[in-house]
PDB file of C-alpha atoms in Angstrom:
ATOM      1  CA  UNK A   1      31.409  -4.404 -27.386  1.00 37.00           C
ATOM      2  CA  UNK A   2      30.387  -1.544 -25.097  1.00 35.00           C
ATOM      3  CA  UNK A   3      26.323  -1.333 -24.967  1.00 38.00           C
ATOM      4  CA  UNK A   4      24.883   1.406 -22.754  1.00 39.00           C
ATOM      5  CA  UNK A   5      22.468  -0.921 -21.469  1.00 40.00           C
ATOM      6  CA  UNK A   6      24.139  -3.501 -20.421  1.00 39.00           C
ATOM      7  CA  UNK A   7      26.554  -1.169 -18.492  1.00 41.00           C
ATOM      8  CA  UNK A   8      23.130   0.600 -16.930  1.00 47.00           C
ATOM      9  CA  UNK A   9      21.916  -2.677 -15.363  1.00 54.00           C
ATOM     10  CA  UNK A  10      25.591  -3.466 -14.004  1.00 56.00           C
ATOM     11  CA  UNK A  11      25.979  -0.210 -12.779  1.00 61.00           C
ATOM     12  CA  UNK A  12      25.260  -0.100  -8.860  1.00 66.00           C
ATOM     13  CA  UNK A  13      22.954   1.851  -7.913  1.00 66.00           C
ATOM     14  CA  UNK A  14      22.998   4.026  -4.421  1.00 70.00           C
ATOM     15  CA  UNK A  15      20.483   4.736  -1.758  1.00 69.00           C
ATOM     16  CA  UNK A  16      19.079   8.484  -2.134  1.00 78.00           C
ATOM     17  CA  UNK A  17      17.485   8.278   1.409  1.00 80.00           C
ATOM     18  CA  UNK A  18      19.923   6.463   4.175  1.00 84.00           C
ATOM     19  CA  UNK A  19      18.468   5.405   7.726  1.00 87.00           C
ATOM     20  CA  UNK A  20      17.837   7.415   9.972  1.00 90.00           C
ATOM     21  CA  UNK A  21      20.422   7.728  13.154  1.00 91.00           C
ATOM     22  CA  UNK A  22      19.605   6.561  16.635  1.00 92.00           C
ATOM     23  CA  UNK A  23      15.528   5.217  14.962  1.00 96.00           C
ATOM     24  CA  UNK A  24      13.044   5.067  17.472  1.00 97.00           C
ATOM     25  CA  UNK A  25       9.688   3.405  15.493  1.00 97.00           C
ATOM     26  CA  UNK A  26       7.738   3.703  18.930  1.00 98.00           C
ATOM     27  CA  UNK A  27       8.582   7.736  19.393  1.00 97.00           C
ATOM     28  CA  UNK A  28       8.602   8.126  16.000  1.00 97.00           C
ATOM     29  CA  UNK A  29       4.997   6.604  15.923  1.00 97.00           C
ATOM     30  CA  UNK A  30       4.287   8.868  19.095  1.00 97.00           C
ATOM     31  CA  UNK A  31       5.382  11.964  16.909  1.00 96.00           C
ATOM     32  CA  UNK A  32       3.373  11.350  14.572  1.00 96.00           C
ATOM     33  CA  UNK A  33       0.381  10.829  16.331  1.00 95.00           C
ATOM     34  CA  UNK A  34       0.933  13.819  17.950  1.00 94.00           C
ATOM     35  CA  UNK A  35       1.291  15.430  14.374  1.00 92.00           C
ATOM     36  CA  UNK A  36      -1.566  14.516  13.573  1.00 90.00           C
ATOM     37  CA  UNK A  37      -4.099  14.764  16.869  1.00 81.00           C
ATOM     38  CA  UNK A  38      -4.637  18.906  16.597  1.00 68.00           C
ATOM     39  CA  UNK A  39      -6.484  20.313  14.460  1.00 78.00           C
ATOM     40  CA  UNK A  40      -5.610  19.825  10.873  1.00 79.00           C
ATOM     41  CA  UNK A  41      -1.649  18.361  11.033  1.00 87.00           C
ATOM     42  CA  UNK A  42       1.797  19.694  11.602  1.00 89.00           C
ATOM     43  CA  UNK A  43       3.103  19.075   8.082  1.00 90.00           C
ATOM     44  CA  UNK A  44       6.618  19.813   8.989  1.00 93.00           C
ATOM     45  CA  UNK A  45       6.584  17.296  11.482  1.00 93.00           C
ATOM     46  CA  UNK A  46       5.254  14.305   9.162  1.00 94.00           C
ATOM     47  CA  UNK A  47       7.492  15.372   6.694  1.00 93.00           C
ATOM     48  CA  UNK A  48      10.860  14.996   9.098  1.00 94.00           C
ATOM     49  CA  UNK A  49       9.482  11.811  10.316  1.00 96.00           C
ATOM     50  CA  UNK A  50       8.525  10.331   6.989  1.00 94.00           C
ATOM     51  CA  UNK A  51      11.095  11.623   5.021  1.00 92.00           C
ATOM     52  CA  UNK A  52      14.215  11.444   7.168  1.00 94.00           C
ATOM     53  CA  UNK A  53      13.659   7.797   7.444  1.00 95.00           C
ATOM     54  CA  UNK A  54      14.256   4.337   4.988  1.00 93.00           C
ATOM     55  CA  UNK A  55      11.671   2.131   3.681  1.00 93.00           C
ATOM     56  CA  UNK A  56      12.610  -0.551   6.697  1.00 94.00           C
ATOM     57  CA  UNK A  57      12.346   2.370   9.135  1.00 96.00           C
ATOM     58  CA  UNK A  58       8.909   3.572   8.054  1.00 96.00           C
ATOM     59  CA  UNK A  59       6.982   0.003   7.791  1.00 96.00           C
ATOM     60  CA  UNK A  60       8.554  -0.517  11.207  1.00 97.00           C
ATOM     61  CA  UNK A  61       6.653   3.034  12.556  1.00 98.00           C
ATOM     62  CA  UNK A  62       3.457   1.654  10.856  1.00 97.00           C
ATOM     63  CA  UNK A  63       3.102  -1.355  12.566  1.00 98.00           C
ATOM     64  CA  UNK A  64       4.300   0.709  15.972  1.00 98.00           C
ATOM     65  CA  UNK A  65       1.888   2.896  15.501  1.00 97.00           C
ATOM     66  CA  UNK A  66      -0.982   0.173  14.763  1.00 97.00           C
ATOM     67  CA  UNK A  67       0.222  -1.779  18.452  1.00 97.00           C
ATOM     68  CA  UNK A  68      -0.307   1.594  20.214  1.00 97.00           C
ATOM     69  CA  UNK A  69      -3.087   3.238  18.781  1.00 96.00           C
ATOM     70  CA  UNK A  70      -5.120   0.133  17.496  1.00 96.00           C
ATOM     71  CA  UNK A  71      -5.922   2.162  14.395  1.00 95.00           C
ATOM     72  CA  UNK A  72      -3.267   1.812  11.173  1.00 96.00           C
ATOM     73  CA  UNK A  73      -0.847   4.781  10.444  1.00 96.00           C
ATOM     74  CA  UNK A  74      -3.137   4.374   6.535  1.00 95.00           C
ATOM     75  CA  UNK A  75      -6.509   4.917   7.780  1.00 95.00           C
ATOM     76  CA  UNK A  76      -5.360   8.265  10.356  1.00 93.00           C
ATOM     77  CA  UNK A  77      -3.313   9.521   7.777  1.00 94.00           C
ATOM     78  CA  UNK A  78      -5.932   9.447   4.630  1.00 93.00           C
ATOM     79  CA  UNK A  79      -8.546  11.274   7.617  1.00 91.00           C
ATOM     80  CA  UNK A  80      -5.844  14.197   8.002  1.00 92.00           C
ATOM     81  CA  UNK A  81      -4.447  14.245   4.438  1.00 92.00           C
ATOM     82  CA  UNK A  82      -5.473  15.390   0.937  1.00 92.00           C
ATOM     83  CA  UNK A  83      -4.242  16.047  -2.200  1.00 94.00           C
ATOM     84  CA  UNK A  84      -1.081  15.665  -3.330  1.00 94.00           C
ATOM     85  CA  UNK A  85       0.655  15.344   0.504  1.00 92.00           C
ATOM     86  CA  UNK A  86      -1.731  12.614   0.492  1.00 93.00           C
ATOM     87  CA  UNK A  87      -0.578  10.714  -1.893  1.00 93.00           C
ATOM     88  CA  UNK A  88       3.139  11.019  -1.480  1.00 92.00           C
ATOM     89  CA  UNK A  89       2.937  10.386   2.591  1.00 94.00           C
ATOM     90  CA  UNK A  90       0.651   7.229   1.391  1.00 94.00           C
ATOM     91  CA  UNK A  91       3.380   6.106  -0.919  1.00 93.00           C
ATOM     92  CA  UNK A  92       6.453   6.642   1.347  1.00 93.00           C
ATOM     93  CA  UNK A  93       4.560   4.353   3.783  1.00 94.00           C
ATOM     94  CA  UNK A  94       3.792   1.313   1.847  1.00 91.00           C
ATOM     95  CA  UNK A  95       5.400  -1.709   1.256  1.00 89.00           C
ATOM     96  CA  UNK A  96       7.646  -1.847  -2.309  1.00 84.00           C
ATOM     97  CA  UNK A  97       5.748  -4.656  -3.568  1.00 84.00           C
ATOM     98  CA  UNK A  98       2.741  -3.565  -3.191  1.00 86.00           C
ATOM     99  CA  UNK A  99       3.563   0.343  -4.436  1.00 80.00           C
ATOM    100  CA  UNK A 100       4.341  -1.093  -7.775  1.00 82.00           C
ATOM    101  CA  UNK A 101       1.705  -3.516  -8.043  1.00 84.00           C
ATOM    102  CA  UNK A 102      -0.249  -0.444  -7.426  1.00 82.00           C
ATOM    103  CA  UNK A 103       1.264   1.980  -9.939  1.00 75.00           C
ATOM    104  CA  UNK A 104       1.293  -1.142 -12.686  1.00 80.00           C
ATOM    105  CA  UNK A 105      -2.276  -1.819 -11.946  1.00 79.00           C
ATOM    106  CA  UNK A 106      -3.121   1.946 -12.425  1.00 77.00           C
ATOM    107  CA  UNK A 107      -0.826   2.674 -15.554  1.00 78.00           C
ATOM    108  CA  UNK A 108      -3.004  -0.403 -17.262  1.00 81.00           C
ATOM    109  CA  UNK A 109      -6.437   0.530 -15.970  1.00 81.00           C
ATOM    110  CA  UNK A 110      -8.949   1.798 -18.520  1.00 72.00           C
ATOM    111  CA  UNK A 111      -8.558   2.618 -21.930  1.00 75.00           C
ATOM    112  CA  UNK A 112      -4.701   3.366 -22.901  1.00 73.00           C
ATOM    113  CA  UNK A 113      -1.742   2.628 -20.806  1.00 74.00           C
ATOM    114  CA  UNK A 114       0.782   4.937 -19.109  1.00 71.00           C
ATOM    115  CA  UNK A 115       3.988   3.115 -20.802  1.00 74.00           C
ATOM    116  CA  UNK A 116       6.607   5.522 -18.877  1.00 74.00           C
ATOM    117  CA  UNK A 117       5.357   4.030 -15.729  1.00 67.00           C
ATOM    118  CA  UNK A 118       5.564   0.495 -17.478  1.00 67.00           C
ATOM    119  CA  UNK A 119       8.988   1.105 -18.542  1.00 71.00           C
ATOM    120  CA  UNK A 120      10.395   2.704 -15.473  1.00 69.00           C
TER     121      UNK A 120
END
């Protein structure tokens, strides 16, 4: 018996962002810092950093950048960052587990509940 559901959760499922060639976490860490030490930031320059590189890759530049700067990648990016850059940056940089503990704890919060978010 064929049940689209069943076939769903059997189907693999692919990467949509792949690791980045050649990774450096200590010059990408270095970049950016740099990104971010002007006035304001370079937004195209977080975004090829943050963007162009896999979950493994990025908590790998946050703890470089803690070891060189003594300050986490979190707390210099929320200082440059706002709005909706802010929160997607924020999210591309933390840890799986603890992004959707997050967005379950915040879909349940208050009065209500966000069931897409507790169904996706």
């Amino acid at each position: 018996m064929y049940s689209p559901l069943f076939h769903t959760r059997r189907r693999q499922c692919q990467p949509t962002v792949f690791p980045a060639l050649n990774f450096n976490a200590k010059a990408d860490a270095e970049g950016l810092h740099e990104a971010m030490n002007r006035f304001g930031y370079n937004s195209e320059k977080l975004i090829n950093i943050i963007c162009h590189r896999d979950i493994e890759q990025r908590l790998k530049i946050v703890k470089e950048y803690k070891t060189l700067y003594g300050v986490g990648l979190e707390e210099s990016l929320k200082s440059k960052l706002s709005g909706n850059m802010r929160k997607l940056v924020l999210a591309l940089i933390t840890p799986l587990p603890h992004f959707f503990a997050k967005e379950l704890h915040d879909a349940m919060y208050g009065l209500g509940t966000t069931e897409s978010v507790l169904i996706e």
